Short mmCIF file of C-alpha atoms and ligand atoms in Angstrom, two decimals:
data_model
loop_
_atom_site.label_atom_id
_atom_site.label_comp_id
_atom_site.label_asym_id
_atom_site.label_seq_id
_atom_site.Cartn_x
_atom_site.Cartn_y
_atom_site.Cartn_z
CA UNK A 1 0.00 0.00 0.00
CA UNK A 2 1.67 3.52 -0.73
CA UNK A 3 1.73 5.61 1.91
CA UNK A 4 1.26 9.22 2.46
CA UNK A 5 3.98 10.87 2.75
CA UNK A 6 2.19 14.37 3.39
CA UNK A 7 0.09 12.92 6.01
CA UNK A 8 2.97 14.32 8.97
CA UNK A 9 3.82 17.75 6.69
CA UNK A 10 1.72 20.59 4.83
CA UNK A 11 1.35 19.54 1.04
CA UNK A 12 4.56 20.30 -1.15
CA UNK A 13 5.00 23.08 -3.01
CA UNK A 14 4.40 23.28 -6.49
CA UNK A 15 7.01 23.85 -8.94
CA UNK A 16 6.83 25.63 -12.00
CA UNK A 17 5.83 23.35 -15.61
CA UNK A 18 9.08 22.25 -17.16
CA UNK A 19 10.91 22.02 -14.00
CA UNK A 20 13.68 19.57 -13.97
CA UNK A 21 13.62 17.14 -11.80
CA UNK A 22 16.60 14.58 -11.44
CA UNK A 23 19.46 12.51 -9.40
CA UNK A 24 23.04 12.92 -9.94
CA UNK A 25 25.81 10.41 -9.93
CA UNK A 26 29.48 10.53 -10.59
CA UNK A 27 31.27 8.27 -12.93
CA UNK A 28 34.46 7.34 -10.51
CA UNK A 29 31.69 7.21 -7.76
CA UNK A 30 29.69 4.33 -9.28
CA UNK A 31 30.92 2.80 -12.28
CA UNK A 32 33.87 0.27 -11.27
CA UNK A 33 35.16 -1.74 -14.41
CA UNK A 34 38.19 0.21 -13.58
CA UNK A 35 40.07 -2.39 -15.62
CA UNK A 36 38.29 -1.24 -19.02
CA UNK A 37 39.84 2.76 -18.67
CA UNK A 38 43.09 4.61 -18.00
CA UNK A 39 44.04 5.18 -14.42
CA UNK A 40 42.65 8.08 -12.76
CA UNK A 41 44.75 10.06 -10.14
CA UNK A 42 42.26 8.53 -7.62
CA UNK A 43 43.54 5.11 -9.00
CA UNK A 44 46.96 6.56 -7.56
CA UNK A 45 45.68 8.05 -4.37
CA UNK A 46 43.69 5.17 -2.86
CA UNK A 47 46.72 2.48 -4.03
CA UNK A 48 48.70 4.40 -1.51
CA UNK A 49 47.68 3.19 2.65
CA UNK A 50 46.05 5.47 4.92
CA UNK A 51 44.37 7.21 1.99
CA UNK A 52 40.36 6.50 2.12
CA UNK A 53 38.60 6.23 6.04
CA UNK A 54 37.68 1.94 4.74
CA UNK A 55 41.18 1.51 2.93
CA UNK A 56 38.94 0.39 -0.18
CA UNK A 57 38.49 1.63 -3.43
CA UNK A 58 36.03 2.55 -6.60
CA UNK A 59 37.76 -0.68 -8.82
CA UNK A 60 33.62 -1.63 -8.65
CA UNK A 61 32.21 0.60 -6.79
CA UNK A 62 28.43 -0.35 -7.44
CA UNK A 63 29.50 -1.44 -11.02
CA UNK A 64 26.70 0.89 -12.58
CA UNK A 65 29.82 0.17 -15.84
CA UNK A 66 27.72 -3.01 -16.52
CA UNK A 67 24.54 -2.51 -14.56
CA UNK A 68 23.56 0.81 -15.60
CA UNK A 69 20.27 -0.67 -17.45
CA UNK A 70 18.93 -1.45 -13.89
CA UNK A 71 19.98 1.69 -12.91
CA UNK A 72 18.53 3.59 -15.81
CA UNK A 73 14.92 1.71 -14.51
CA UNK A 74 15.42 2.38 -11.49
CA UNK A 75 15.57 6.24 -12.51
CA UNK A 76 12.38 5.25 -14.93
CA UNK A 77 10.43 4.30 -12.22
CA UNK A 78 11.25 6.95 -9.79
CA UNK A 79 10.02 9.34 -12.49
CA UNK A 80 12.53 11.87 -12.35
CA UNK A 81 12.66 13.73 -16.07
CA UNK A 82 16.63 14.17 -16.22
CA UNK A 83 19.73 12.20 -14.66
CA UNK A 84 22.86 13.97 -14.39
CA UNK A 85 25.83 11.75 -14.48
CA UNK A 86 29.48 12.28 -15.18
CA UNK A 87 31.86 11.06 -18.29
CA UNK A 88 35.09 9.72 -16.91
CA UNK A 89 37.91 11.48 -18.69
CA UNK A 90 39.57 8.37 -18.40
CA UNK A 91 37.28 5.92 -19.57
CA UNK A 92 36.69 8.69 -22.82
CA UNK A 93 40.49 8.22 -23.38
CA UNK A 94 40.65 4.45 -23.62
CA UNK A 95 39.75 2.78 -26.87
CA UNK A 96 36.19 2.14 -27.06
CA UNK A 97 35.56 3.92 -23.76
CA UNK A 98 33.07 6.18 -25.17
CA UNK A 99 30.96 3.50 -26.33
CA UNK A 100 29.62 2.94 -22.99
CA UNK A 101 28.31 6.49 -22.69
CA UNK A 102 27.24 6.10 -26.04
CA UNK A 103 24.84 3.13 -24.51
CA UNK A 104 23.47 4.59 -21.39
CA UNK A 105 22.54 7.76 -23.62
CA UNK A 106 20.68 5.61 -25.83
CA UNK A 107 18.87 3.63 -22.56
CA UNK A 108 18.23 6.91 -21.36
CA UNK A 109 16.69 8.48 -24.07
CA UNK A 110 14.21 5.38 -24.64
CA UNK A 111 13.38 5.74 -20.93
CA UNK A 112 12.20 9.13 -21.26
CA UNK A 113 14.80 10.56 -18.90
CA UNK A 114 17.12 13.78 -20.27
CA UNK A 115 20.85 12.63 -20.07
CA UNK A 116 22.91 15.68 -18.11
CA UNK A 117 26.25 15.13 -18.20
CA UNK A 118 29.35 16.44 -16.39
CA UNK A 119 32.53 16.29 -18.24
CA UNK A 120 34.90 16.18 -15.19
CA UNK A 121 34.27 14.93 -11.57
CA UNK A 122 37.34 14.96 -10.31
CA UNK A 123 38.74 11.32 -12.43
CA UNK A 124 41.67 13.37 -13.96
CA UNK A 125 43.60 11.01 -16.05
CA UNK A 126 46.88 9.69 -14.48
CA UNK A 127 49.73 12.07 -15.18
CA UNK A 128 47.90 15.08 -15.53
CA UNK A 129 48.27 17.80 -12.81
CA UNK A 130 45.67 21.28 -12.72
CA UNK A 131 48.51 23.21 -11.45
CA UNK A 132 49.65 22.58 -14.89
CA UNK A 133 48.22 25.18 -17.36
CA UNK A 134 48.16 22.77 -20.33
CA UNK A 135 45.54 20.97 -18.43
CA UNK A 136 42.74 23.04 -19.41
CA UNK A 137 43.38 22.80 -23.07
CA UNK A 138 43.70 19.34 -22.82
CA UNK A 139 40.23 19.35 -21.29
CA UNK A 140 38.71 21.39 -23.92
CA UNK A 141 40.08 17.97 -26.62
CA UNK A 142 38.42 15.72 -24.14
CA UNK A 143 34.95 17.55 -24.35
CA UNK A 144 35.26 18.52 -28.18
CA UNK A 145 35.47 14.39 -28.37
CA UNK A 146 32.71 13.78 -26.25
CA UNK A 147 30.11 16.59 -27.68
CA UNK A 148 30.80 15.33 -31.14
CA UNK A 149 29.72 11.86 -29.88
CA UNK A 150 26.95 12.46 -27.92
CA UNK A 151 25.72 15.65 -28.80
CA UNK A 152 23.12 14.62 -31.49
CA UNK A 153 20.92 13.67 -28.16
CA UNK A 154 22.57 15.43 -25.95
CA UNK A 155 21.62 18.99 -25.23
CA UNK A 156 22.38 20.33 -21.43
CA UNK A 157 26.02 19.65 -20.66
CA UNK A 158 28.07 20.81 -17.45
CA UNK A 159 31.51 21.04 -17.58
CA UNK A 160 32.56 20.79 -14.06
CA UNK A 161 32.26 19.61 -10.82
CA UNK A 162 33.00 21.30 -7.90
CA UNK A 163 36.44 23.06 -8.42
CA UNK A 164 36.25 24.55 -5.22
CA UNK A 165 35.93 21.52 -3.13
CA UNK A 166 38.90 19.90 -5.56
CA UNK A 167 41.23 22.93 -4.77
CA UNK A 168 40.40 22.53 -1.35
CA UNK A 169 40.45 18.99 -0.67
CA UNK A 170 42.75 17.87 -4.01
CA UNK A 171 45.52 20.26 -3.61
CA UNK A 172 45.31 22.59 -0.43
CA UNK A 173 44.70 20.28 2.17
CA UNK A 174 45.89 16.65 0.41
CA UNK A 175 42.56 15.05 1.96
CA UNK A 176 41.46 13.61 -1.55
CA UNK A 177 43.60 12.96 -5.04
CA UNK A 178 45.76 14.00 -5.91
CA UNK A 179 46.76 14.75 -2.17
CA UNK A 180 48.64 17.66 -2.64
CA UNK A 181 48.83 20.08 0.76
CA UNK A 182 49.79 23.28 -0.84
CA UNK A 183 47.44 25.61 1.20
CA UNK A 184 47.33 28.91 -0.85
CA UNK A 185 49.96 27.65 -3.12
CA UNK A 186 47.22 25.40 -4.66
CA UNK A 187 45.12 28.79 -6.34
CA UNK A 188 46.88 27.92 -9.41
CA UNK A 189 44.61 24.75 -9.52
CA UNK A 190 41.87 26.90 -9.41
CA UNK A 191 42.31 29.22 -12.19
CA UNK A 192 43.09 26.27 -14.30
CA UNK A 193 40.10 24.88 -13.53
CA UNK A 194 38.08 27.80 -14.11
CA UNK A 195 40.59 28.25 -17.47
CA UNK A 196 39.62 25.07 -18.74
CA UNK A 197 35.86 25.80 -17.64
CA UNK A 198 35.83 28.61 -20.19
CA UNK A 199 37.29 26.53 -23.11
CA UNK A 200 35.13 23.54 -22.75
CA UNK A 201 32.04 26.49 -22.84
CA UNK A 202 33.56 27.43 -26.29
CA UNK A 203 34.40 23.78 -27.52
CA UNK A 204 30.58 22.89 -26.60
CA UNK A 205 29.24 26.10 -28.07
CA UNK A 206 31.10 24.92 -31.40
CA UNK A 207 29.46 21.60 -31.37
CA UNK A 208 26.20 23.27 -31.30
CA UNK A 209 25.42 22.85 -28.27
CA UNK A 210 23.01 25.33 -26.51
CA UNK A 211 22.27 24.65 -22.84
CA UNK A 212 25.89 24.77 -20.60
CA UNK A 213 26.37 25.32 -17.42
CA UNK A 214 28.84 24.25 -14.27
CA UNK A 215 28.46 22.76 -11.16
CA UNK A 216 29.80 24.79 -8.03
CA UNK A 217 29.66 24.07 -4.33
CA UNK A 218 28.50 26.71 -2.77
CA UNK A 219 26.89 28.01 0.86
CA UNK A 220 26.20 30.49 3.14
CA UNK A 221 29.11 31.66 5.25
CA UNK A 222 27.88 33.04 8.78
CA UNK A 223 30.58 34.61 11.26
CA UNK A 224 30.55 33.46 14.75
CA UNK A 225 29.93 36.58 16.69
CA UNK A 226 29.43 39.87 15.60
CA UNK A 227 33.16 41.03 16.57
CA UNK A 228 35.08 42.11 13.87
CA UNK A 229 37.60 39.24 13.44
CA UNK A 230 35.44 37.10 13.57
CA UNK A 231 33.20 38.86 10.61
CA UNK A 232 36.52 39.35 8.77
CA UNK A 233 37.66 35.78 8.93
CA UNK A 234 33.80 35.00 7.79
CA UNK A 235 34.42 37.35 4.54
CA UNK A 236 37.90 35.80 3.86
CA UNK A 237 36.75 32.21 3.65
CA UNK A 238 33.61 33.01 1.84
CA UNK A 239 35.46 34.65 -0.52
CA UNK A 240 37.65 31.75 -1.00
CA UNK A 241 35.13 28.94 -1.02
CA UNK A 242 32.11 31.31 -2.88
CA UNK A 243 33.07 34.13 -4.52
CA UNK A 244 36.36 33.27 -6.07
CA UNK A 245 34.54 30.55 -8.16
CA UNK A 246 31.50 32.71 -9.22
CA UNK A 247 33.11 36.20 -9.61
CA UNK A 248 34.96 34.94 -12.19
CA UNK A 249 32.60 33.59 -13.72
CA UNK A 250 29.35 35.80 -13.28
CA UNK A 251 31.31 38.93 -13.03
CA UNK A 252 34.64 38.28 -15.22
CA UNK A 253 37.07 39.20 -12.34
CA UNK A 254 38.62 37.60 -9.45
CA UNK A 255 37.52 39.12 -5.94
CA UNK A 256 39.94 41.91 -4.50
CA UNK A 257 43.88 40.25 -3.34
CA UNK A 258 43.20 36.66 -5.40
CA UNK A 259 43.93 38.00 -8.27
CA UNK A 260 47.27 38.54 -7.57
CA UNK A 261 47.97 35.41 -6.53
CA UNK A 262 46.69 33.70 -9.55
CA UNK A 263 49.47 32.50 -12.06
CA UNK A 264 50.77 35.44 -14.49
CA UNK A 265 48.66 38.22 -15.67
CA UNK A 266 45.18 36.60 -16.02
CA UNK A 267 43.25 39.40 -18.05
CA UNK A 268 42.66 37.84 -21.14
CA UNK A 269 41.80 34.44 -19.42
CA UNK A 270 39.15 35.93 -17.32
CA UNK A 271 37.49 36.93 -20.85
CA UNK A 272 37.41 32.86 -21.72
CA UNK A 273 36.11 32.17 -18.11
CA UNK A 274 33.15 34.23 -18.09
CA UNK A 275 31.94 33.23 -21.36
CA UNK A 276 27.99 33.46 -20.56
CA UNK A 277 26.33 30.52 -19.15
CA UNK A 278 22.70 28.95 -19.93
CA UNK A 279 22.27 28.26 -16.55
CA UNK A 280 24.24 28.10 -13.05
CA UNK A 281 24.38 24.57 -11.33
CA UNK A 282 24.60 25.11 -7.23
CA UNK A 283 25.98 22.26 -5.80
CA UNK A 284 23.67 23.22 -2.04
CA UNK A 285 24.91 20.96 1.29
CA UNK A 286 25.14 23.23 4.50
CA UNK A 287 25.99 26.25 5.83
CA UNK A 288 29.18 27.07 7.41
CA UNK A 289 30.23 28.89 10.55
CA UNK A 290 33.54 30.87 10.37
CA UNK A 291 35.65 32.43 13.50
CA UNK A 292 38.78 34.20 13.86
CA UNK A 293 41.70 31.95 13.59
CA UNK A 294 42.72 30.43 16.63
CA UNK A 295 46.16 29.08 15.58
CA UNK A 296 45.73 25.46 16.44
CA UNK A 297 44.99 22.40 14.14
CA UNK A 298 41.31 21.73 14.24
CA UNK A 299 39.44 18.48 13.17
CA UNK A 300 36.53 19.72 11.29
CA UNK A 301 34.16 17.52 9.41
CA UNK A 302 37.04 14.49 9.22
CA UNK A 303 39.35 16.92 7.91
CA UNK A 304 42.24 18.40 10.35
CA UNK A 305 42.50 22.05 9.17
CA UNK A 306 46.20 23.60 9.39
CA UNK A 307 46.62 26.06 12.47
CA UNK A 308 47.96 28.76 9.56
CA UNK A 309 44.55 29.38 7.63
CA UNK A 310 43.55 32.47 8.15
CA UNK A 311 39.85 31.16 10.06
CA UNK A 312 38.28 28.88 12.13
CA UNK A 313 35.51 26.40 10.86
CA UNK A 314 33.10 26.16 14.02
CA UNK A 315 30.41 23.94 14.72
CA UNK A 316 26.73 25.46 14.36
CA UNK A 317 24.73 24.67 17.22
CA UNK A 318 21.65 23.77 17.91
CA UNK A 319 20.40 22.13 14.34
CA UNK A 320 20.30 18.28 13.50
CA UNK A 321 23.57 16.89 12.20
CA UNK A 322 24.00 14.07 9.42
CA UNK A 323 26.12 11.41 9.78
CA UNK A 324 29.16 13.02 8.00
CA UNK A 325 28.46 15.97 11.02
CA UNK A 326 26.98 18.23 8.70
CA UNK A 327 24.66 20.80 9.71
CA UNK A 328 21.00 20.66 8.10
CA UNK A 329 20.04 23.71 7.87
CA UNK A 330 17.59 24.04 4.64
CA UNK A 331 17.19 27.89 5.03
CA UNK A 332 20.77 28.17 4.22
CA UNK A 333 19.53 27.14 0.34
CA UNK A 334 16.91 29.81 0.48
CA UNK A 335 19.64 32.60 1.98
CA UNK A 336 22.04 31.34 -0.85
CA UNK A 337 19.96 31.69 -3.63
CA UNK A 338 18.68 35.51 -2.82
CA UNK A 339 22.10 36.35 -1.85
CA UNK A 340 23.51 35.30 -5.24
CA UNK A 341 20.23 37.08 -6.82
CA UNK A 342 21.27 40.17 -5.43
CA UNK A 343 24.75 40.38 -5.71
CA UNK A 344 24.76 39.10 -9.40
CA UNK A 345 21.41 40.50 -10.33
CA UNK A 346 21.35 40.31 -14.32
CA UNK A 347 24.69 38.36 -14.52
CA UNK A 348 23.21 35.31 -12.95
CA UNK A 349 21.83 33.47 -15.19
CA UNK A 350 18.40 30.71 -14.33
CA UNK A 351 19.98 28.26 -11.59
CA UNK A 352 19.45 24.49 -11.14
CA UNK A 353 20.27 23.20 -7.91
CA UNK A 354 22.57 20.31 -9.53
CA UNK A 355 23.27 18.71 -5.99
CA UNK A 356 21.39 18.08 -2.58
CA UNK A 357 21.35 15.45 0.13
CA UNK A 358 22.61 13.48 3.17
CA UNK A 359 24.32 10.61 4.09
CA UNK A 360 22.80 8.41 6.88
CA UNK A 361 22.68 4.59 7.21
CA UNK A 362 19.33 2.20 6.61
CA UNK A 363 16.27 1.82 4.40
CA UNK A 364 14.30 3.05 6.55
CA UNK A 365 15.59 6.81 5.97
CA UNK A 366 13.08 9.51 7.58
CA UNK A 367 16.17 11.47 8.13
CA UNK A 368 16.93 11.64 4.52
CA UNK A 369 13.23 12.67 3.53
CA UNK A 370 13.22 15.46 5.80
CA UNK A 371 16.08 16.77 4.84
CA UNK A 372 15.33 16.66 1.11
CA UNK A 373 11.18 18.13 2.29
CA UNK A 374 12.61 20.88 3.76
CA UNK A 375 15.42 21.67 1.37
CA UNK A 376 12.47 21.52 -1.55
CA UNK A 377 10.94 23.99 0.27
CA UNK A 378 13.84 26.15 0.69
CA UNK A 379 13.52 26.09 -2.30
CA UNK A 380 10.38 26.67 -3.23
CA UNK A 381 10.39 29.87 -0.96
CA UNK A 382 13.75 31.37 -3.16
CA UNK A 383 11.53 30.83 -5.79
CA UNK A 384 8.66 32.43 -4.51
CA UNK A 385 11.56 35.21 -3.84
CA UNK A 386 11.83 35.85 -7.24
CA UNK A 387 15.39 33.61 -8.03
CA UNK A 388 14.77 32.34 -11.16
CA UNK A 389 15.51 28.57 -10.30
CA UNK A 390 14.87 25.78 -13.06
CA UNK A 391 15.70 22.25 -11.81
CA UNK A 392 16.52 20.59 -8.64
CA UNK A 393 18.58 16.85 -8.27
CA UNK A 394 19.16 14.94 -5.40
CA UNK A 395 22.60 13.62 -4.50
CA UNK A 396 22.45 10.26 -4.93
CA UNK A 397 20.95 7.72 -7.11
CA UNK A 398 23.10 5.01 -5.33
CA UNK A 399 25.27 4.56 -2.43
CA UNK A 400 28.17 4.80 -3.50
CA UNK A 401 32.43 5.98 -3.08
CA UNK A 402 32.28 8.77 -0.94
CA UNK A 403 36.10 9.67 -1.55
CA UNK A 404 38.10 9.68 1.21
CA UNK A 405 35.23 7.93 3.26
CA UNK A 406 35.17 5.17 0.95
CA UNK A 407 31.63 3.26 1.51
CA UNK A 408 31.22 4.66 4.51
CA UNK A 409 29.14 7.88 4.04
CA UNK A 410 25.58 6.82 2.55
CA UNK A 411 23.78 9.66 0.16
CA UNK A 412 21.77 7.56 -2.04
CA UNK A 413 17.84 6.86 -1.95
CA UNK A 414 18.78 3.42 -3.43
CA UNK A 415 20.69 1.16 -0.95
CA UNK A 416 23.84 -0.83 -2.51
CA UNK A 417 25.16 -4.09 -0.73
CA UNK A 418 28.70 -3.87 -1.77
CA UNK A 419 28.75 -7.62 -1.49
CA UNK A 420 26.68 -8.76 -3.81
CA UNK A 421 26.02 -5.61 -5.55
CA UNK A 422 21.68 -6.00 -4.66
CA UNK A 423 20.30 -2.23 -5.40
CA UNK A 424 17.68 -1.93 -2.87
CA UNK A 425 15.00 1.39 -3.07
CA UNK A 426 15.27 3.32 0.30
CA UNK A 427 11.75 4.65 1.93
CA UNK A 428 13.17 8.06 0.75
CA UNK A 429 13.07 6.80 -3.15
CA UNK A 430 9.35 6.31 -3.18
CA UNK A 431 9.11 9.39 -1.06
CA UNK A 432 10.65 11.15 -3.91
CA UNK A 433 8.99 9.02 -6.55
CA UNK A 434 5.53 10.39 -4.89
CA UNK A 435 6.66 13.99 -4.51
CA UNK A 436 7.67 14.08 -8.05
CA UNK A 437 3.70 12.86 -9.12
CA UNK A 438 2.46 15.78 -6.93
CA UNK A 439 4.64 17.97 -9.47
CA UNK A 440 2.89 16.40 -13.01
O1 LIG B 1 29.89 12.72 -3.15
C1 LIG B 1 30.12 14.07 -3.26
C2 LIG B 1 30.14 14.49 -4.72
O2 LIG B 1 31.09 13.78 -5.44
C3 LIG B 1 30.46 15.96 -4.84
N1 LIG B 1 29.58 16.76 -4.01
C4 LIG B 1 29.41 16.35 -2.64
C5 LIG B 1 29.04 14.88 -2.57
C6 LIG B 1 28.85 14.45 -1.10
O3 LIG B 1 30.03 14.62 -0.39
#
């Protein structure tokens, strides 16, 4: 018997028509058949001991690689109208590699559900670095090979994931691949990043392609106290983890002092990096709380933060936790979205939340459902705000390789037994699956 899942909450809000409504998934994440593509720099990171929290790796991760038909009905039958997923630049590079996007495009297609791809996820082929400049152009090859493949059914593409949380994690702080602990030395990464961003707009653009837009982590950043260092070490890291990935690219210029520390004179890449977008993908977890630096090593959210940064990442009290310690705090979506509305105005262009979601063990996952009912109506009220907002997708389809947590950390609304490889529908699937009827 279905069961209500309004009867506990006011009715959901309704969306506009032609909303999209989706999951993502990441390629390294869920795939496996890590024997059928080049090696990845995570290939490199989690060979090395002491890497990931469960010492395993994504060799099969749930094996979506030759499963993805059940996965594709499993996204059928959940009804959402769009899956975004990402193309392993490493897979694309092997011989034949592309044929297995080639497939799930096709399965998705006939299933009625609009393939969204991300062309990089963090998989950077073996040997590459993005503190290397070249990087970005040999991106730009990579995505010119996949848009000529796929883009006959392919329309929306993004071209990355995340570059904050890469610089961060990847290169400042060495807590994921390629492990480098370069603190502000790793900015370089960044600007490559967003360099490469820019070129892959213009490769897809000459393809034909109209709809392109990127995937960026972003949240609110609230100071600890109303004293002055603490408000100025709240500015300095949301500049760092906000603005220095959307100025760029909303605005054409890094924010005041990053500049500067970017790689060479970086006028005439700016130009390539805020090539306009067809939409802006917000990549929406939690908020975070940011105090004057108090010169001692912290442990914050698994990660031990250097005494030198210039802030303090603080616990916020009083709200619900996940299981990964992260705050849920679904007004922070709402207080995103209308900040970026008004600092932006015009420049932003319509956003799609392209990530949202919580780890947290069992099938039985109430947690999960009100997290994801009161995020939807976060968003729902940014909306009613006046941010133009066009599609929202949950992170996850599957359990799957949460990075340096390994299988550990739990974000999807299907449940994966990484024994036998079962896929097992959560109770927050069908709560989605009956949201996304209220929406038809
Ligand atoms: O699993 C990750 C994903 O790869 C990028 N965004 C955050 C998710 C949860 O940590």
């Amino acid at each position: 018997m279905p069961t209500d899942p309004y009867a506990s909450r006011t009715a959901p809000p309704r969306f506009p028509d032609g909303f999209l409504w989706g999951v993502s998934t990441s390629a390294h994440q869920i795939e496996g058949a890590a024997d059928l593509r080049e090696p990845s720099v995570w290939d490199t990171f989690t060979a090395a001991p002491g890497r990931v929290k469960d010492g395993s790796t994504a060799a099969v991760a749930c094996d979506h690689y030759h499963r993805y038909r059940e996965d594709v009905a499993l996204l059928a039958d959940l009804g959402v109208n769009a899956y975004r997923f990402s193309v392993s630049w490493p897979r694309a590079a092997s011989p034949g590699g592309l044929d297995f996007y080639d497939r799930l495009t096709d399965e998705l297609c006939a299933a009625g559900v609009r393939p969204v791809p991300t062309l990089y996820h963090w998989d950077l082929p073996a040997g590459l670095d993005w503190l290397d400049r070249d990087t970005a152009s040999r991106f730009a090859d990579h995505v010119s090979r996949v848009a000529a493949r796929l883009g006959d059914r392919i329309t929306r593409w993004i071209t990355l994931n995340e570059p904050a949380e890469h610089t961060l994690l990847g290169h400042a702080l060495g807590a994921h691949a390629p492990g480098g602990r370069l603190l502000f030395d790793a900015l370089p990464a960044a600007h490559h990043q967003l360099l490469a961003h820019g070129l892959a707009v213009r490769a897809l653009r000459a393809s034909g392609a109209a709809d392109i837009g990127i995937a960026n982590s972003h949240g609110p950043t609230w100071p600890a106290s109303g004293d002055r260092a603490d408000i100025e070490a709240a500015d300095f890291y949301d500049t760092l983890l906000n603005r220095l990935f959307a100025d760029p690219l909303l605005l054409g210029a890094y924010p005041a002092g990053l500049g500067d520390l970017m790689p060479g004179d970086v006028t005439a890449d700016l130009e390539v990096i805020s090539e306009p977008l067809d939409f802006y993908g917000v990549n929406y977890y939690a908020p975070t709380r940011v105090g004057a630096p108090q010169g001692t090593e912290i442990e914050f959210g698994g990660l031990t933060l250097p005494a030198e940064l210039p802030f303090t990442v603080l616990d916020i009290e009083g709200v619900p936790v996940t299981d990964f310690g992260w705050p849920v705090v679904p007004e922070g979506l709402t207080e995103l979205l209308t900040g970026f509305r008004d600092r932006y105005g015009d420049r932003l262009p319509p956003v799609v939340i392209t990530e949202n979601g919580c780890s947290g063990d069992g099938l039985d996952d109430q947690d999960r459902i009100a997290y994801l009912d009161g995020h939807l109506r976060a968003l729902h009220r940014a909306l009613e705000a006046g941010v133009d907002v066009r599609g929202y997708f949950v992170w996850s389809l599957l359990d799957n390789f949460e990075w340096a947590e390994g299988y550990t950390r739990r974000f999807g609304l299907v449940h994966v037994d990484f024994g036998t490889l079962a896929r097992t529908p959560k109770a927050s699937y069908g709560w989605y699956r009956d949201f996304l009827r209220t929406q038809r």
